[in-house]
mmCIF file with all atom_site columns, C-alpha atoms and ligand atoms in Angstrom:
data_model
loop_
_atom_site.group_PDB
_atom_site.id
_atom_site.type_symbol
_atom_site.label_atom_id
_atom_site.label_alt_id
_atom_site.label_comp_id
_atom_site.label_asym_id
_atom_site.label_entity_id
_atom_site.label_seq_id
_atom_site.pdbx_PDB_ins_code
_atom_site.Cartn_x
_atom_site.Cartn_y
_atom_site.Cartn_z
_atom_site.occupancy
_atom_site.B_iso_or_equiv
_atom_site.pdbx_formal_charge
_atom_site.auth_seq_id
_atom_site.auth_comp_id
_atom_site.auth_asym_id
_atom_site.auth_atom_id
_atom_site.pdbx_PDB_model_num
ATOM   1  C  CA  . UNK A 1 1  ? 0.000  0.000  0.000  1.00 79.00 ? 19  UNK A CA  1
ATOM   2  C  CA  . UNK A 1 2  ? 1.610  3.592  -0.767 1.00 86.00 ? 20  UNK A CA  1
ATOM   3  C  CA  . UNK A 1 3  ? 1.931  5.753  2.042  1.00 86.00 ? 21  UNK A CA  1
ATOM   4  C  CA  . UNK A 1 4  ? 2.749  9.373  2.927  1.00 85.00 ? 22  UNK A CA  1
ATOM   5  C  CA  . UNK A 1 5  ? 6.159  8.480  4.238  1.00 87.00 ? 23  UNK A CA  1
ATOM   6  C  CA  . UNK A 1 6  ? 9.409  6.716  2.027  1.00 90.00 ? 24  UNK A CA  1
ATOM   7  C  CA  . UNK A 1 7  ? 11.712 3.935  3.654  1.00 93.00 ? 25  UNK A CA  1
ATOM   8  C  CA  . UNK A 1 8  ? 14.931 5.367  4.763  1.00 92.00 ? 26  UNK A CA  1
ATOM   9  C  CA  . UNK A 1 9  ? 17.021 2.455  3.424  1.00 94.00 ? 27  UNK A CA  1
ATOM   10 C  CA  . UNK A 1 10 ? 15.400 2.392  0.045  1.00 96.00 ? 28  UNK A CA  1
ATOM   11 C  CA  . UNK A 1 11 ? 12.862 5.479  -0.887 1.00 94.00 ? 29  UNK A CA  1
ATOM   12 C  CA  . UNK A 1 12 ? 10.343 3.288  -1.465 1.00 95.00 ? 30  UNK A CA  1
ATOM   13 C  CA  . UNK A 1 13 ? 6.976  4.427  0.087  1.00 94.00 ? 31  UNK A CA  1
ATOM   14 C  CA  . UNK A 1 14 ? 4.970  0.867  -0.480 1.00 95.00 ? 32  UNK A CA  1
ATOM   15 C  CA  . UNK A 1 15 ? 4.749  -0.571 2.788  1.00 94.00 ? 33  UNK A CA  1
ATOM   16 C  CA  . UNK A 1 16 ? 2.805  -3.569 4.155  1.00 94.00 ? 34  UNK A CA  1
ATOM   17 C  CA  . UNK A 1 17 ? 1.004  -2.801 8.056  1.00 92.00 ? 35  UNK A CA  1
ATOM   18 C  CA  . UNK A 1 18 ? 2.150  -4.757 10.799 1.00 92.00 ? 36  UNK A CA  1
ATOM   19 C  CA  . UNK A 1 19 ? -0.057 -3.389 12.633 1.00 88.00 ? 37  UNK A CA  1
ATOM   20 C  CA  . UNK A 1 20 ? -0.911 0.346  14.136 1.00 82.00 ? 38  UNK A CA  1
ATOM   21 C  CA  . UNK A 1 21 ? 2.650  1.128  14.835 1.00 85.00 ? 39  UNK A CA  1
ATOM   22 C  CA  . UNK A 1 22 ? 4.265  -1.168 12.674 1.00 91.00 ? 40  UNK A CA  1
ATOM   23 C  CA  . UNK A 1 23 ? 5.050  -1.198 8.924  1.00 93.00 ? 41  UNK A CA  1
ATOM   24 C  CA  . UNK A 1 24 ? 7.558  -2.958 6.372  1.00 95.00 ? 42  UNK A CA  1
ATOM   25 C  CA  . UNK A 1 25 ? 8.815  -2.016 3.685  1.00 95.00 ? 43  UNK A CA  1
ATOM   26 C  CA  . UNK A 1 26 ? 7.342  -3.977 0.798  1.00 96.00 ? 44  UNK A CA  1
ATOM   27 C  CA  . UNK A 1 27 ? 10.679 -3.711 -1.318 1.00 96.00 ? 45  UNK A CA  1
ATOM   28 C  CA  . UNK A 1 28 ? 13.545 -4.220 1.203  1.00 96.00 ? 46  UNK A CA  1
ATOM   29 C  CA  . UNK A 1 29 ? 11.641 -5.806 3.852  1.00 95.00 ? 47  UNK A CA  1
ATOM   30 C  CA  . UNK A 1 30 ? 13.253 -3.001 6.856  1.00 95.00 ? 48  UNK A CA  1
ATOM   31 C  CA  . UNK A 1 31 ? 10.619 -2.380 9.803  1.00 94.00 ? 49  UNK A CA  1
ATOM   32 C  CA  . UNK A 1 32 ? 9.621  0.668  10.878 1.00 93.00 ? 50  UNK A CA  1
ATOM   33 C  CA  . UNK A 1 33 ? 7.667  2.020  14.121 1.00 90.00 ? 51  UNK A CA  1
ATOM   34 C  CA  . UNK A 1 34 ? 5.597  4.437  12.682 1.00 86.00 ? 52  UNK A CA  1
ATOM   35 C  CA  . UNK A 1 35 ? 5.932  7.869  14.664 1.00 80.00 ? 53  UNK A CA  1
ATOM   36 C  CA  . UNK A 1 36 ? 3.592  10.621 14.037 1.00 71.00 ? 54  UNK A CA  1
ATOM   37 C  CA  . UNK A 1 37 ? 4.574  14.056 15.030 1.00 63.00 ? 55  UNK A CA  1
ATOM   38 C  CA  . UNK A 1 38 ? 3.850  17.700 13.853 1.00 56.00 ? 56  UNK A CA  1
ATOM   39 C  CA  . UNK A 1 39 ? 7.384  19.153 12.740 1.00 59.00 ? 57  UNK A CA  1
ATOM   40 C  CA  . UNK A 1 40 ? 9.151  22.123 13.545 1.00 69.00 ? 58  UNK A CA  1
ATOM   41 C  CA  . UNK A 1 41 ? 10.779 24.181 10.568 1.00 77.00 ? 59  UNK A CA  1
ATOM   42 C  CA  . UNK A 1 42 ? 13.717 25.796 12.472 1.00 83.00 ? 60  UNK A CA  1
ATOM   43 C  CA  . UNK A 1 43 ? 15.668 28.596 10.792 1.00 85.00 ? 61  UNK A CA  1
ATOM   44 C  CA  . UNK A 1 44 ? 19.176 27.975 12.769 1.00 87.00 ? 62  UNK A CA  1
ATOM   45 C  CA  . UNK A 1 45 ? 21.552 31.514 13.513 1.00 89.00 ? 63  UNK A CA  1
ATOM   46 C  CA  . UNK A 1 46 ? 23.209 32.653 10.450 1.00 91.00 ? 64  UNK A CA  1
ATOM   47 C  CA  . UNK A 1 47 ? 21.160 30.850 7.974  1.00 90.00 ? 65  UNK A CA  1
ATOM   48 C  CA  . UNK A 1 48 ? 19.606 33.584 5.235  1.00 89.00 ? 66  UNK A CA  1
ATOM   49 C  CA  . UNK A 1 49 ? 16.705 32.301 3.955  1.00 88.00 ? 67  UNK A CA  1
ATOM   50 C  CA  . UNK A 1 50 ? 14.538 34.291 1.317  1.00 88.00 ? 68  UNK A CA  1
ATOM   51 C  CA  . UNK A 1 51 ? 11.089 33.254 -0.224 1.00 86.00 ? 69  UNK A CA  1
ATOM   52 C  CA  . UNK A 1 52 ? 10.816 35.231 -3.094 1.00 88.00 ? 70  UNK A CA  1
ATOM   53 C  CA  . UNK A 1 53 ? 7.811  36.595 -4.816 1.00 89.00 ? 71  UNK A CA  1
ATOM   54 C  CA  . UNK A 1 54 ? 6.191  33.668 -6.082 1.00 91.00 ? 72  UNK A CA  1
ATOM   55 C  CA  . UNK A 1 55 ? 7.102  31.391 -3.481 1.00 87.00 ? 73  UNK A CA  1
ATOM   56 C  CA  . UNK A 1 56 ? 3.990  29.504 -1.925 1.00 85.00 ? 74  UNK A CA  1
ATOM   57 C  CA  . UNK A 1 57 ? 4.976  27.492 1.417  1.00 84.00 ? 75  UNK A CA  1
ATOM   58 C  CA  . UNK A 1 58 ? 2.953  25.411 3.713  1.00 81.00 ? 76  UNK A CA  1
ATOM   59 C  CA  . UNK A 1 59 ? 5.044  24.757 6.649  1.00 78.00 ? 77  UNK A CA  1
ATOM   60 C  CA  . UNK A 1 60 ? 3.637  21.811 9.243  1.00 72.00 ? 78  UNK A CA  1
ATOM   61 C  CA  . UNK A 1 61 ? 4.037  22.229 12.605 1.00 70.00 ? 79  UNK A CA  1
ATOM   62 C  CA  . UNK A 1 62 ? 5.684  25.768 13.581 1.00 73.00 ? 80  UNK A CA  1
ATOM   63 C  CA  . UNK A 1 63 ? 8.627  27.604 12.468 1.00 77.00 ? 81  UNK A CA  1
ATOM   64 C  CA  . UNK A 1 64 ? 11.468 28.510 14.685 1.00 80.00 ? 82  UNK A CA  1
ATOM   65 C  CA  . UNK A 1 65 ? 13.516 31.558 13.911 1.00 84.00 ? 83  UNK A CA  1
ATOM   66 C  CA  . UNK A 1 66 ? 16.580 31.780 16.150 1.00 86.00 ? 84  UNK A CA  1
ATOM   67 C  CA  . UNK A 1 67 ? 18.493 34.981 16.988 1.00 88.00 ? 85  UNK A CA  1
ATOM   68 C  CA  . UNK A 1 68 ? 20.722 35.679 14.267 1.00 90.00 ? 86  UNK A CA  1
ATOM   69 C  CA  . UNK A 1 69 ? 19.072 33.965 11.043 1.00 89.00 ? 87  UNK A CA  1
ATOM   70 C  CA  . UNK A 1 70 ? 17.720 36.319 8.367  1.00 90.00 ? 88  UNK A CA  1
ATOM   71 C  CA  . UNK A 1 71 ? 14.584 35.813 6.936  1.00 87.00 ? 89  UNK A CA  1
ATOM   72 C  CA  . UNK A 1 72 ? 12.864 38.036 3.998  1.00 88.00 ? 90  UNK A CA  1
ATOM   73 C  CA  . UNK A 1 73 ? 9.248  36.587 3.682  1.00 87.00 ? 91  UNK A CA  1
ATOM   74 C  CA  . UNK A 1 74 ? 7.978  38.186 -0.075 1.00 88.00 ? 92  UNK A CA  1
ATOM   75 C  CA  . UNK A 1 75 ? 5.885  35.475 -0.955 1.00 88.00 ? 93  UNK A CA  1
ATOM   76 C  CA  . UNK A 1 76 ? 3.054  33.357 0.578  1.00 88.00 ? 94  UNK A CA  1
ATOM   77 C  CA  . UNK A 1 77 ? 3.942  31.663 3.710  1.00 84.00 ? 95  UNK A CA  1
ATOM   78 C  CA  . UNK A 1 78 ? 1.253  29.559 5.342  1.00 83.00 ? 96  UNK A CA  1
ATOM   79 C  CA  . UNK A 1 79 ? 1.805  27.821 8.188  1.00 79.00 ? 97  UNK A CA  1
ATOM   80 C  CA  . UNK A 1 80 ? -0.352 25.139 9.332  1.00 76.00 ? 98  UNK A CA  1
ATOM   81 C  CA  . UNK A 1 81 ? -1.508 23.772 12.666 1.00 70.00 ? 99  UNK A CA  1
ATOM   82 C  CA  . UNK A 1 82 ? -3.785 21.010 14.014 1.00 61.00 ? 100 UNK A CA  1
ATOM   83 C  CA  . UNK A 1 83 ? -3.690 17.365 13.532 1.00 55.00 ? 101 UNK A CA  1
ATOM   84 C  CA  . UNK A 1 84 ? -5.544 17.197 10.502 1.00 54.00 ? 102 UNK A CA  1
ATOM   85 C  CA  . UNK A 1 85 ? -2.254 17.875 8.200  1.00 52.00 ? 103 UNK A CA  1
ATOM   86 C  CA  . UNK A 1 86 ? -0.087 14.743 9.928  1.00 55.00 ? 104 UNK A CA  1
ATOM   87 C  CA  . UNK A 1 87 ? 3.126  14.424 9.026  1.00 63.00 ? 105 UNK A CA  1
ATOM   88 C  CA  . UNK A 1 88 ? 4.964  10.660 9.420  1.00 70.00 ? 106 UNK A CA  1
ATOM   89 C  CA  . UNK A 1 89 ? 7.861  9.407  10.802 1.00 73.00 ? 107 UNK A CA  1
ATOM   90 C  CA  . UNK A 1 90 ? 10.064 5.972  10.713 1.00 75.00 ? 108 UNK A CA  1
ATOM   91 C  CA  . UNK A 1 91 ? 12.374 4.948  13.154 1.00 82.00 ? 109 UNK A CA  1
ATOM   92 C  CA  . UNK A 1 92 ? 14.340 1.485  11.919 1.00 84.00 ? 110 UNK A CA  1
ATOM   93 C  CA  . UNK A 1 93 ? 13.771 -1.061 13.723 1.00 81.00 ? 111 UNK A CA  1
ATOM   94 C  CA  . UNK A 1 94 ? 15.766 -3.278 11.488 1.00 69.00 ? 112 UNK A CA  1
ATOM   95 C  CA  . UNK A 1 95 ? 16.920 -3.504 8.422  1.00 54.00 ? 113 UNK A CA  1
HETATM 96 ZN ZN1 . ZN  B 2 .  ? 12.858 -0.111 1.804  1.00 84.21 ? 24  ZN  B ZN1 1
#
């Protein structure tokens, strides 16, 4: 079944449930827990990040700007909160 999420050993995103918490990877066989979390897009000190004019972001989760990173926001920016937009997770359980 394709899923939102690839396999870290192979990029393949066709995975066969083990159960909730628990898929493998239909190609390479690796298992993964499945983690769901809601990440953070963090702008670290001295990065310089610019979306331009026609940029169109949807960032999941919140964005962190630390002290020190430059940001010029021109475009459209949306960030997005709430469960509803999930993002996925594998941690390897083996490969
Ligand atoms: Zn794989």
């Amino acid at each position: 079944m394709m899923k939102p999420y690839e396999c870290t050993q192979c990029g393949s995103t066709d995975f066969e449930d083990i159960n909730l918490k628990k898929v493998r990877c239909v190609y390479c066989g690796s298992l993964f827990h499945l983690l769901k979390n809601e990440p953070t897009l963090s702008i670290n000190d001295g990065a310089n990040v610019v979306f331009g004019k026609t940029a169109n972001v949807e960032v999941r989760g919140d964005i962190q700007i630390e002290k020190g990173a430059r940001v010029d926001i021109l475009g459209k920016v949306t960030v997005l909160k709430g469960k509803k937009q999930q993002e996925f997770s594998l941690k390897l359980i083996k490969g």
